Amino acid sequence: MKERKGILIVVSGFSGSGKGTIMNRLLKEYPNIYALSISATTRSPRVGEVHGREYFFVSKEEFETMIQEKKLIEYAQYVNNYYGTPKEYVFQQLEMGKDVILEIEIQGALKVKEVYPNTLLLFVTPPSAKELKNRLIGRGTEDEATVASRLSRAWQEVQGVEHYDYLVVNDDLEECVQKVHSIIQNEHARVAKNHVLIETIKAELKGFAEGE
Ligand code: ADP
Ligand code: 5GP
């Protein structure tokens, strides 16, 4: 008997480190293994972002109602906006055996780990701070002041990196995607994630030992 339970994974990293790009590739390559949680946010959509695909874009009032109705696993404020993870989709996908990825910032990551200690925490970084700035500017989606806020937020976030299980350097994109995939799939081999199989083998061995 084989029962593959989904793993809950949090991916954090500085804005501009390439999390979104990595997640896109991972989902394209392994659509049957992974599901990406879609967060709710009060920030405005960037050009090309679609409601219900990148985020659920909601008003501050709508977001606060979601908090009151306990519809979020966690939420946090990031550079003047709310961001949060809706519960329902995440648990539905885990039940179906999918490995569910939350791409969220550090305050949210630590809250998730506190409530669900088996969560795997990955932190993505570019090879250098200079490369981070280049990527943020190169993305061309934020004005100069927002790029500066995000870099200053990155400085705060790096202080919490030791709470994470793995550091993933996003230098060569393809290598990085494969590294993330391996880390997550290796997690399935943990003894603690294989109770059902272990109990089945134990029962069978007991039968042998008793001379069946
Ligand atoms: P995040 O989701 O972490 O904010 P993005 O995925 O939007 O970051 O990436 C920020 C910018 O860096 C984008 O313009 C993206 O195309 C670019 N980028 C991502 N990964 C790499 C990489 N390995 N090498 C070079 N540029 C990258
Ligand atoms: P962005 O505005 O660049 O899309 O996201 C800004 C930051 O918010 C990123 O660090 C992203 O990982 C984080 N974020 C996105 N969704 C959530 C969420 O649901 N909860 C929390 N805590 N952070 C989130």
PDB file of C-alpha atoms and ligand atoms in Angstrom:
ATOM      1  CA  MET A   1       0.000   0.000   0.000  1.00  0.00           C
ATOM      2  CA  LYS A   2       1.357   3.373  -0.980  1.00  0.00           C
ATOM      3  CA  GLU A   3      -0.016   6.654   0.224  1.00  0.00           C
ATOM      4  CA  ARG A   4       1.813   9.759  -0.924  1.00  0.00           C
ATOM      5  CA  LYS A   5       0.886  12.708   1.253  1.00  0.00           C
ATOM      6  CA  GLY A   6       1.663  16.150  -0.085  1.00  0.00           C
ATOM      7  CA  ILE A   7       4.358  18.235   1.564  1.00  0.00           C
ATOM      8  CA  LEU A   8       3.870  21.865   2.503  1.00  0.00           C
ATOM      9  CA  ILE A   9       6.774  24.005   1.282  1.00  0.00           C
ATOM     10  CA  VAL A  10       7.483  27.668   1.867  1.00  0.00           C
ATOM     11  CA  VAL A  11       9.738  29.487  -0.571  1.00  0.00           C
ATOM     12  CA  SER A  12      10.975  32.892   0.541  1.00  0.00           C
ATOM     13  CA  GLY A  13      13.726  35.162  -0.663  1.00  0.00           C
ATOM     14  CA  PHE A  14      14.409  38.771  -1.447  1.00  0.00           C
ATOM     15  CA  SER A  15      12.082  40.454  -3.873  1.00  0.00           C
ATOM     16  CA  GLY A  16      13.859  40.095  -7.224  1.00  0.00           C
ATOM     17  CA  SER A  17      15.764  36.932  -6.275  1.00  0.00           C
ATOM     18  CA  GLY A  18      13.812  34.972  -8.891  1.00  0.00           C
ATOM     19  CA  LYS A  19      11.229  33.053  -6.828  1.00  0.00           C
ATOM     20  CA  GLY A  20       8.406  33.664  -9.278  1.00  0.00           C
ATOM     21  CA  THR A  21      10.564  32.663 -12.237  1.00  0.00           C
ATOM     22  CA  ILE A  22      11.701  29.445 -10.507  1.00  0.00           C
ATOM     23  CA  MET A  23       8.138  28.526  -9.504  1.00  0.00           C
ATOM     24  CA  ASN A  24       6.867  29.023 -13.066  1.00  0.00           C
ATOM     25  CA  ARG A  25       9.503  26.662 -14.423  1.00  0.00           C
ATOM     26  CA  LEU A  26       8.928  24.089 -11.694  1.00  0.00           C
ATOM     27  CA  LEU A  27       5.190  24.011 -12.320  1.00  0.00           C
ATOM     28  CA  LYS A  28       5.597  23.808 -16.072  1.00  0.00           C
ATOM     29  CA  GLU A  29       8.018  20.903 -15.749  1.00  0.00           C
ATOM     30  CA  TYR A  30       6.190  18.964 -13.030  1.00  0.00           C
ATOM     31  CA  PRO A  31       2.504  19.944 -13.224  1.00  0.00           C
ATOM     32  CA  ASN A  32       1.334  16.708 -11.596  1.00  0.00           C
ATOM     33  CA  ILE A  33       3.595  16.989  -8.584  1.00  0.00           C
ATOM     34  CA  TYR A  34       3.291  20.612  -7.491  1.00  0.00           C
ATOM     35  CA  ALA A  35       0.553  23.099  -6.774  1.00  0.00           C
ATOM     36  CA  LEU A  36       1.298  26.744  -6.128  1.00  0.00           C
ATOM     37  CA  SER A  37      -0.850  28.478  -3.578  1.00  0.00           C
ATOM     38  CA  ILE A  38      -2.390  31.726  -4.822  1.00  0.00           C
ATOM     39  CA  SER A  39      -2.237  34.489  -2.247  1.00  0.00           C
ATOM     40  CA  ALA A  40      -4.584  37.375  -1.655  1.00  0.00           C
ATOM     41  CA  THR A  41      -3.050  40.845  -1.681  1.00  0.00           C
ATOM     42  CA  THR A  42      -4.078  44.474  -1.429  1.00  0.00           C
ATOM     43  CA  ARG A  43      -1.312  45.630  -3.792  1.00  0.00           C
ATOM     44  CA  SER A  44      -2.248  46.651  -7.338  1.00  0.00           C
ATOM     45  CA  PRO A  45      -1.674  44.200 -10.202  1.00  0.00           C
ATOM     46  CA  ARG A  46       1.508  44.630 -12.251  1.00  0.00           C
ATOM     47  CA  VAL A  47       1.245  44.721 -16.028  1.00  0.00           C
ATOM     48  CA  GLY A  48       0.408  41.190 -17.195  1.00  0.00           C
ATOM     49  CA  GLU A  49      -0.785  39.939 -13.789  1.00  0.00           C
ATOM     50  CA  VAL A  50      -4.230  38.380 -13.758  1.00  0.00           C
ATOM     51  CA  HIS A  51      -6.692  38.154 -10.843  1.00  0.00           C
ATOM     52  CA  GLY A  52      -6.850  34.512  -9.687  1.00  0.00           C
ATOM     53  CA  ARG A  53      -3.586  33.569 -11.432  1.00  0.00           C
ATOM     54  CA  GLU A  54      -0.731  35.516  -9.788  1.00  0.00           C
ATOM     55  CA  TYR A  55      -2.859  36.784  -6.890  1.00  0.00           C
ATOM     56  CA  PHE A  56      -6.386  37.437  -5.776  1.00  0.00           C
ATOM     57  CA  PHE A  57      -6.292  41.241  -5.824  1.00  0.00           C
ATOM     58  CA  VAL A  58      -8.630  42.502  -3.108  1.00  0.00           C
ATOM     59  CA  SER A  59      -9.408  45.742  -1.284  1.00  0.00           C
ATOM     60  CA  LYS A  60      -8.174  46.400   2.243  1.00  0.00           C
ATOM     61  CA  GLU A  61     -11.748  45.882   3.534  1.00  0.00           C
ATOM     62  CA  GLU A  62     -12.089  42.543   1.740  1.00  0.00           C
ATOM     63  CA  PHE A  63      -8.727  41.432   3.117  1.00  0.00           C
ATOM     64  CA  GLU A  64      -9.697  42.371   6.665  1.00  0.00           C
ATOM     65  CA  THR A  65     -12.922  40.373   6.312  1.00  0.00           C
ATOM     66  CA  MET A  66     -10.858  37.322   5.272  1.00  0.00           C
ATOM     67  CA  ILE A  67      -8.761  37.771   8.430  1.00  0.00           C
ATOM     68  CA  GLN A  68     -11.847  38.004  10.645  1.00  0.00           C
ATOM     69  CA  GLU A  69     -13.447  34.952   9.060  1.00  0.00           C
ATOM     70  CA  LYS A  70     -10.210  32.970   9.609  1.00  0.00           C
ATOM     71  CA  LYS A  71      -9.913  32.144   5.938  1.00  0.00           C
ATOM     72  CA  LEU A  72      -6.136  32.674   5.882  1.00  0.00           C
ATOM     73  CA  ILE A  73      -3.373  30.303   7.042  1.00  0.00           C
ATOM     74  CA  GLU A  74      -1.197  33.352   7.676  1.00  0.00           C
ATOM     75  CA  TYR A  75      -0.902  36.950   6.566  1.00  0.00           C
ATOM     76  CA  ALA A  76       1.635  39.745   6.811  1.00  0.00           C
ATOM     77  CA  GLN A  77       2.219  43.341   5.811  1.00  0.00           C
ATOM     78  CA  TYR A  78       4.940  43.949   3.254  1.00  0.00           C
ATOM     79  CA  VAL A  79       5.906  47.417   1.995  1.00  0.00           C
ATOM     80  CA  ASN A  80       2.485  48.968   2.853  1.00  0.00           C
ATOM     81  CA  ASN A  81       0.289  46.132   1.591  1.00  0.00           C
ATOM     82  CA  TYR A  82      -1.350  43.035   3.052  1.00  0.00           C
ATOM     83  CA  TYR A  83      -0.486  39.581   1.689  1.00  0.00           C
ATOM     84  CA  GLY A  84      -2.059  36.307   2.907  1.00  0.00           C
ATOM     85  CA  THR A  85      -2.514  32.617   2.090  1.00  0.00           C
ATOM     86  CA  PRO A  86      -6.104  31.353   1.686  1.00  0.00           C
ATOM     87  CA  LYS A  87      -6.572  28.069   3.566  1.00  0.00           C
ATOM     88  CA  GLU A  88      -9.019  26.112   1.481  1.00  0.00           C
ATOM     89  CA  TYR A  89      -7.001  25.539  -1.712  1.00  0.00           C
ATOM     90  CA  VAL A  90      -3.827  24.556   0.161  1.00  0.00           C
ATOM     91  CA  PHE A  91      -5.484  21.794   2.185  1.00  0.00           C
ATOM     92  CA  GLN A  92      -7.499  20.527  -0.760  1.00  0.00           C
ATOM     93  CA  GLN A  93      -4.283  20.095  -2.824  1.00  0.00           C
ATOM     94  CA  LEU A  94      -2.329  18.470   0.037  1.00  0.00           C
ATOM     95  CA  GLU A  95      -5.155  15.941   0.438  1.00  0.00           C
ATOM     96  CA  MET A  96      -4.841  15.137  -3.270  1.00  0.00           C
ATOM     97  CA  GLY A  97      -1.153  14.306  -2.724  1.00  0.00           C
ATOM     98  CA  LYS A  98       0.264  17.446  -4.330  1.00  0.00           C
ATOM     99  CA  ASP A  99       3.310  19.161  -2.860  1.00  0.00           C
ATOM    100  CA  VAL A 100       2.017  22.653  -2.185  1.00  0.00           C
ATOM    101  CA  ILE A 101       4.316  25.662  -2.441  1.00  0.00           C
ATOM    102  CA  LEU A 102       3.681  28.951  -0.668  1.00  0.00           C
ATOM    103  CA  GLU A 103       5.801  31.754  -2.070  1.00  0.00           C
ATOM    104  CA  ILE A 104       5.678  34.088   0.908  1.00  0.00           C
ATOM    105  CA  GLU A 105       7.873  36.452   2.888  1.00  0.00           C
ATOM    106  CA  ILE A 106       9.607  35.615   6.130  1.00  0.00           C
ATOM    107  CA  GLN A 107       7.035  36.717   8.740  1.00  0.00           C
ATOM    108  CA  GLY A 108       4.440  34.502   7.066  1.00  0.00           C
ATOM    109  CA  ALA A 109       6.952  31.656   6.656  1.00  0.00           C
ATOM    110  CA  LEU A 110       7.689  31.591  10.373  1.00  0.00           C
ATOM    111  CA  LYS A 111       3.986  31.652  11.253  1.00  0.00           C
ATOM    112  CA  VAL A 112       3.345  28.670   8.960  1.00  0.00           C
ATOM    113  CA  LYS A 113       6.272  26.729  10.487  1.00  0.00           C
ATOM    114  CA  GLU A 114       4.950  27.437  13.988  1.00  0.00           C
ATOM    115  CA  VAL A 115       1.497  26.069  13.175  1.00  0.00           C
ATOM    116  CA  TYR A 116       2.702  23.264  10.833  1.00  0.00           C
ATOM    117  CA  PRO A 117       6.183  22.223  12.052  1.00  0.00           C
ATOM    118  CA  ASN A 118       6.693  19.723   9.194  1.00  0.00           C
ATOM    119  CA  THR A 119       6.758  22.544   6.657  1.00  0.00           C
ATOM    120  CA  LEU A 120       9.920  22.656   4.539  1.00  0.00           C
ATOM    121  CA  LEU A 121      11.409  26.169   4.412  1.00  0.00           C
ATOM    122  CA  LEU A 122      13.543  27.191   1.406  1.00  0.00           C
ATOM    123  CA  PHE A 123      15.260  30.543   1.018  1.00  0.00           C
ATOM    124  CA  VAL A 124      16.212  31.747  -2.478  1.00  0.00           C
ATOM    125  CA  THR A 125      19.042  34.205  -3.011  1.00  0.00           C
ATOM    126  CA  PRO A 126      20.812  35.540  -6.076  1.00  0.00           C
ATOM    127  CA  PRO A 127      24.592  35.037  -6.088  1.00  0.00           C
ATOM    128  CA  SER A 128      25.202  38.598  -4.795  1.00  0.00           C
ATOM    129  CA  ALA A 129      23.458  41.755  -3.530  1.00  0.00           C
ATOM    130  CA  LYS A 130      24.609  43.601  -6.651  1.00  0.00           C
ATOM    131  CA  GLU A 131      22.911  41.001  -8.847  1.00  0.00           C
ATOM    132  CA  LEU A 132      19.745  41.413  -6.738  1.00  0.00           C
ATOM    133  CA  LYS A 133      19.675  45.143  -7.453  1.00  0.00           C
ATOM    134  CA  ASN A 134      20.294  44.504 -11.177  1.00  0.00           C
ATOM    135  CA  ARG A 135      17.417  42.015 -11.324  1.00  0.00           C
ATOM    136  CA  LEU A 136      15.023  44.317  -9.472  1.00  0.00           C
ATOM    137  CA  ILE A 137      15.852  47.219 -11.786  1.00  0.00           C
ATOM    138  CA  GLY A 138      15.930  44.931 -14.835  1.00  0.00           C
ATOM    139  CA  ARG A 139      12.424  43.618 -14.093  1.00  0.00           C
ATOM    140  CA  GLY A 140      11.218  47.166 -14.621  1.00  0.00           C
ATOM    141  CA  THR A 141       8.006  46.713 -12.633  1.00  0.00           C
ATOM    142  CA  GLU A 142       8.671  49.096  -9.737  1.00  0.00           C
ATOM    143  CA  ASP A 143       9.623  52.746  -9.539  1.00  0.00           C
ATOM    144  CA  GLU A 144      12.922  53.809  -7.998  1.00  0.00           C
ATOM    145  CA  ALA A 145      11.451  54.412  -4.515  1.00  0.00           C
ATOM    146  CA  THR A 146       9.823  50.955  -4.415  1.00  0.00           C
ATOM    147  CA  VAL A 147      13.072  49.300  -5.542  1.00  0.00           C
ATOM    148  CA  ALA A 148      14.807  51.102  -2.664  1.00  0.00           C
ATOM    149  CA  SER A 149      12.122  49.904  -0.144  1.00  0.00           C
ATOM    150  CA  ARG A 150      12.484  46.355  -1.404  1.00  0.00           C
ATOM    151  CA  LEU A 151      16.269  46.444  -1.061  1.00  0.00           C
ATOM    152  CA  SER A 152      15.968  47.785   2.463  1.00  0.00           C
ATOM    153  CA  ARG A 153      13.410  45.085   3.261  1.00  0.00           C
ATOM    154  CA  ALA A 154      15.908  42.508   1.857  1.00  0.00           C
ATOM    155  CA  TRP A 155      18.427  43.696   4.421  1.00  0.00           C
ATOM    156  CA  GLN A 156      15.885  42.991   7.197  1.00  0.00           C
ATOM    157  CA  GLU A 157      14.940  39.626   5.717  1.00  0.00           C
ATOM    158  CA  VAL A 158      18.499  38.318   5.522  1.00  0.00           C
ATOM    159  CA  GLN A 159      18.638  38.513   9.332  1.00  0.00           C
ATOM    160  CA  GLY A 160      16.101  35.683   9.506  1.00  0.00           C
ATOM    161  CA  VAL A 161      17.674  33.329   6.998  1.00  0.00           C
ATOM    162  CA  GLU A 162      18.932  30.899   9.647  1.00  0.00           C
ATOM    163  CA  HIS A 163      15.343  29.872  10.413  1.00  0.00           C
ATOM    164  CA  TYR A 164      15.167  28.206   6.987  1.00  0.00           C
ATOM    165  CA  ASP A 165      16.004  24.575   6.188  1.00  0.00           C
ATOM    166  CA  TYR A 166      17.779  25.179   2.847  1.00  0.00           C
ATOM    167  CA  LEU A 167      19.465  28.034   1.038  1.00  0.00           C
ATOM    168  CA  VAL A 168      19.059  27.910  -2.744  1.00  0.00           C
ATOM    169  CA  VAL A 169      21.331  30.096  -4.876  1.00  0.00           C
ATOM    170  CA  ASN A 170      19.610  31.201  -8.072  1.00  0.00           C
ATOM    171  CA  ASP A 171      22.518  31.740 -10.431  1.00  0.00           C
ATOM    172  CA  ASP A 172      21.888  29.436 -13.396  1.00  0.00           C
ATOM    173  CA  LEU A 173      18.083  29.197 -13.563  1.00  0.00           C
ATOM    174  CA  GLU A 174      17.789  25.632 -14.860  1.00  0.00           C
ATOM    175  CA  GLU A 175      20.224  24.274 -12.269  1.00  0.00           C
ATOM    176  CA  CYS A 176      18.341  26.086  -9.573  1.00  0.00           C
ATOM    177  CA  VAL A 177      14.973  24.645 -10.621  1.00  0.00           C
ATOM    178  CA  GLN A 178      16.388  21.106 -10.542  1.00  0.00           C
ATOM    179  CA  LYS A 179      17.960  21.746  -7.146  1.00  0.00           C
ATOM    180  CA  VAL A 180      14.633  22.888  -5.691  1.00  0.00           C
ATOM    181  CA  HIS A 181      12.903  19.828  -7.164  1.00  0.00           C
ATOM    182  CA  SER A 182      15.521  17.458  -5.643  1.00  0.00           C
ATOM    183  CA  ILE A 183      15.357  19.046  -2.210  1.00  0.00           C
ATOM    184  CA  ILE A 184      11.580  18.719  -2.099  1.00  0.00           C
ATOM    185  CA  GLN A 185      11.463  15.173  -3.446  1.00  0.00           C
ATOM    186  CA  ASN A 186      14.172  14.028  -1.006  1.00  0.00           C
ATOM    187  CA  GLU A 187      11.915  15.249   1.779  1.00  0.00           C
ATOM    188  CA  HIS A 188       9.472  12.468   0.881  1.00  0.00           C
ATOM    189  CA  ALA A 189      12.132   9.918   1.913  1.00  0.00           C
ATOM    190  CA  ARG A 190      12.189  11.095   5.531  1.00  0.00           C
ATOM    191  CA  VAL A 191      11.251   8.347   7.984  1.00  0.00           C
ATOM    192  CA  ALA A 192       8.739  10.686   9.599  1.00  0.00           C
ATOM    193  CA  LYS A 193       6.952  11.057   6.233  1.00  0.00           C
ATOM    194  CA  ASN A 194       6.590   7.288   5.729  1.00  0.00           C
ATOM    195  CA  HIS A 195       4.634   6.000   8.709  1.00  0.00           C
ATOM    196  CA  VAL A 196       2.065   4.132   6.636  1.00  0.00           C
ATOM    197  CA  LEU A 197       4.693   2.179   4.681  1.00  0.00           C
ATOM    198  CA  ILE A 198       6.722   1.455   7.821  1.00  0.00           C
ATOM    199  CA  GLU A 199       3.670   0.162   9.685  1.00  0.00           C
ATOM    200  CA  THR A 200       2.771  -2.103   6.733  1.00  0.00           C
ATOM    201  CA  ILE A 201       6.287  -3.579   6.531  1.00  0.00           C
ATOM    202  CA  LYS A 202       6.329  -4.036  10.327  1.00  0.00           C
ATOM    203  CA  ALA A 203       3.089  -5.989  10.205  1.00  0.00           C
ATOM    204  CA  GLU A 204       4.403  -8.183   7.372  1.00  0.00           C
ATOM    205  CA  LEU A 205       7.715  -8.830   9.151  1.00  0.00           C
ATOM    206  CA  LYS A 206       5.870  -9.718  12.325  1.00  0.00           C
ATOM    207  CA  GLY A 207       4.031 -12.343  10.307  1.00  0.00           C
ATOM    208  CA  PHE A 208       7.331 -13.814   9.062  1.00  0.00           C
ATOM    209  CA  ALA A 209       8.835 -13.738  12.543  1.00  0.00           C
ATOM    210  CA  GLU A 210       5.850 -15.676  13.857  1.00  0.00           C
ATOM    211  CA  GLY A 211       6.412 -18.297  11.170  1.00  0.00           C
ATOM    212  CA  GLU A 212       3.477 -17.527   8.882  1.00  0.00           C
TER     213      GLU A 212
HETATM  214  P1  ADP B   1      10.835  37.434  -7.312  1.00  0.00           P
HETATM  215  O1  ADP B   1       9.610  36.612  -7.672  1.00  0.00           O
HETATM  216  O2  ADP B   1      11.721  36.737  -6.350  1.00  0.00           O
HETATM  217  O3  ADP B   1      10.514  38.829  -6.887  1.00  0.00           O
HETATM  218  P2  ADP B   1      11.317  37.360 -10.207  1.00  0.00           P
HETATM  219  O4  ADP B   1      11.044  35.936 -10.525  1.00  0.00           O
HETATM  220  O5  ADP B   1      10.303  38.383 -10.626  1.00  0.00           O
HETATM  221  O6  ADP B   1      11.721  37.553  -8.664  1.00  0.00           O
HETATM  222  O7  ADP B   1      12.750  37.717 -10.878  1.00  0.00           O
HETATM  223  C1  ADP B   1      13.283  39.033 -10.835  1.00  0.00           C
HETATM  224  C2  ADP B   1      13.971  39.327 -12.174  1.00  0.00           C
HETATM  225  O8  ADP B   1      15.158  38.525 -12.279  1.00  0.00           O
HETATM  226  C3  ADP B   1      13.106  38.999 -13.388  1.00  0.00           C
HETATM  227  O9  ADP B   1      13.298  39.991 -14.376  1.00  0.00           O
HETATM  228  C4  ADP B   1      13.643  37.631 -13.830  1.00  0.00           C
HETATM  229  O10 ADP B   1      13.464  37.437 -15.225  1.00  0.00           O
HETATM  230  C5  ADP B   1      15.117  37.716 -13.472  1.00  0.00           C
HETATM  231  N1  ADP B   1      15.727  36.409 -13.121  1.00  0.00           N
HETATM  232  C6  ADP B   1      15.181  35.396 -12.419  1.00  0.00           C
HETATM  233  N2  ADP B   1      16.052  34.363 -12.292  1.00  0.00           N
HETATM  234  C7  ADP B   1      17.170  34.733 -12.930  1.00  0.00           C
HETATM  235  C8  ADP B   1      18.450  34.097 -13.159  1.00  0.00           C
HETATM  236  N3  ADP B   1      18.743  32.867 -12.700  1.00  0.00           N
HETATM  237  N4  ADP B   1      19.383  34.778 -13.861  1.00  0.00           N
HETATM  238  C9  ADP B   1      19.107  36.023 -14.330  1.00  0.00           C
HETATM  239  N5  ADP B   1      17.937  36.683 -14.171  1.00  0.00           N
HETATM  240  C10 ADP B   1      16.975  36.061 -13.468  1.00  0.00           C
HETATM  241  P1  5GP B   2       5.281  40.908  -4.662  1.00  0.00           P
HETATM  242  O1  5GP B   2       4.607  42.222  -4.386  1.00  0.00           O
HETATM  243  O2  5GP B   2       6.696  41.094  -5.191  1.00  0.00           O
HETATM  244  O3  5GP B   2       4.456  39.985  -5.512  1.00  0.00           O
HETATM  245  O4  5GP B   2       5.438  40.185  -3.246  1.00  0.00           O
HETATM  246  C1  5GP B   2       6.044  40.834  -2.190  1.00  0.00           C
HETATM  247  C2  5GP B   2       6.396  39.841  -1.104  1.00  0.00           C
HETATM  248  O5  5GP B   2       5.207  39.297  -0.528  1.00  0.00           O
HETATM  249  C3  5GP B   2       7.232  38.661  -1.605  1.00  0.00           C
HETATM  250  O6  5GP B   2       8.294  38.453  -0.669  1.00  0.00           O
HETATM  251  C4  5GP B   2       6.247  37.521  -1.579  1.00  0.00           C
HETATM  252  O7  5GP B   2       6.905  36.285  -1.362  1.00  0.00           O
HETATM  253  C5  5GP B   2       5.383  37.902  -0.392  1.00  0.00           C
HETATM  254  N1  5GP B   2       4.060  37.255  -0.398  1.00  0.00           N
HETATM  255  C6  5GP B   2       3.296  36.915  -1.460  1.00  0.00           C
HETATM  256  N2  5GP B   2       2.176  36.307  -1.051  1.00  0.00           N
HETATM  257  C7  5GP B   2       2.229  36.227   0.301  1.00  0.00           C
HETATM  258  C8  5GP B   2       1.367  35.667   1.304  1.00  0.00           C
HETATM  259  O8  5GP B   2       0.321  35.101   1.047  1.00  0.00           O
HETATM  260  N3  5GP B   2       1.758  35.800   2.595  1.00  0.00           N
HETATM  261  C9  5GP B   2       2.920  36.414   2.946  1.00  0.00           C
HETATM  262  N4  5GP B   2       3.234  36.445   4.246  1.00  0.00           N
HETATM  263  N5  5GP B   2       3.766  36.932   2.022  1.00  0.00           N
HETATM  264  C10 5GP B   2       3.432  36.840   0.719  1.00  0.00           C
END
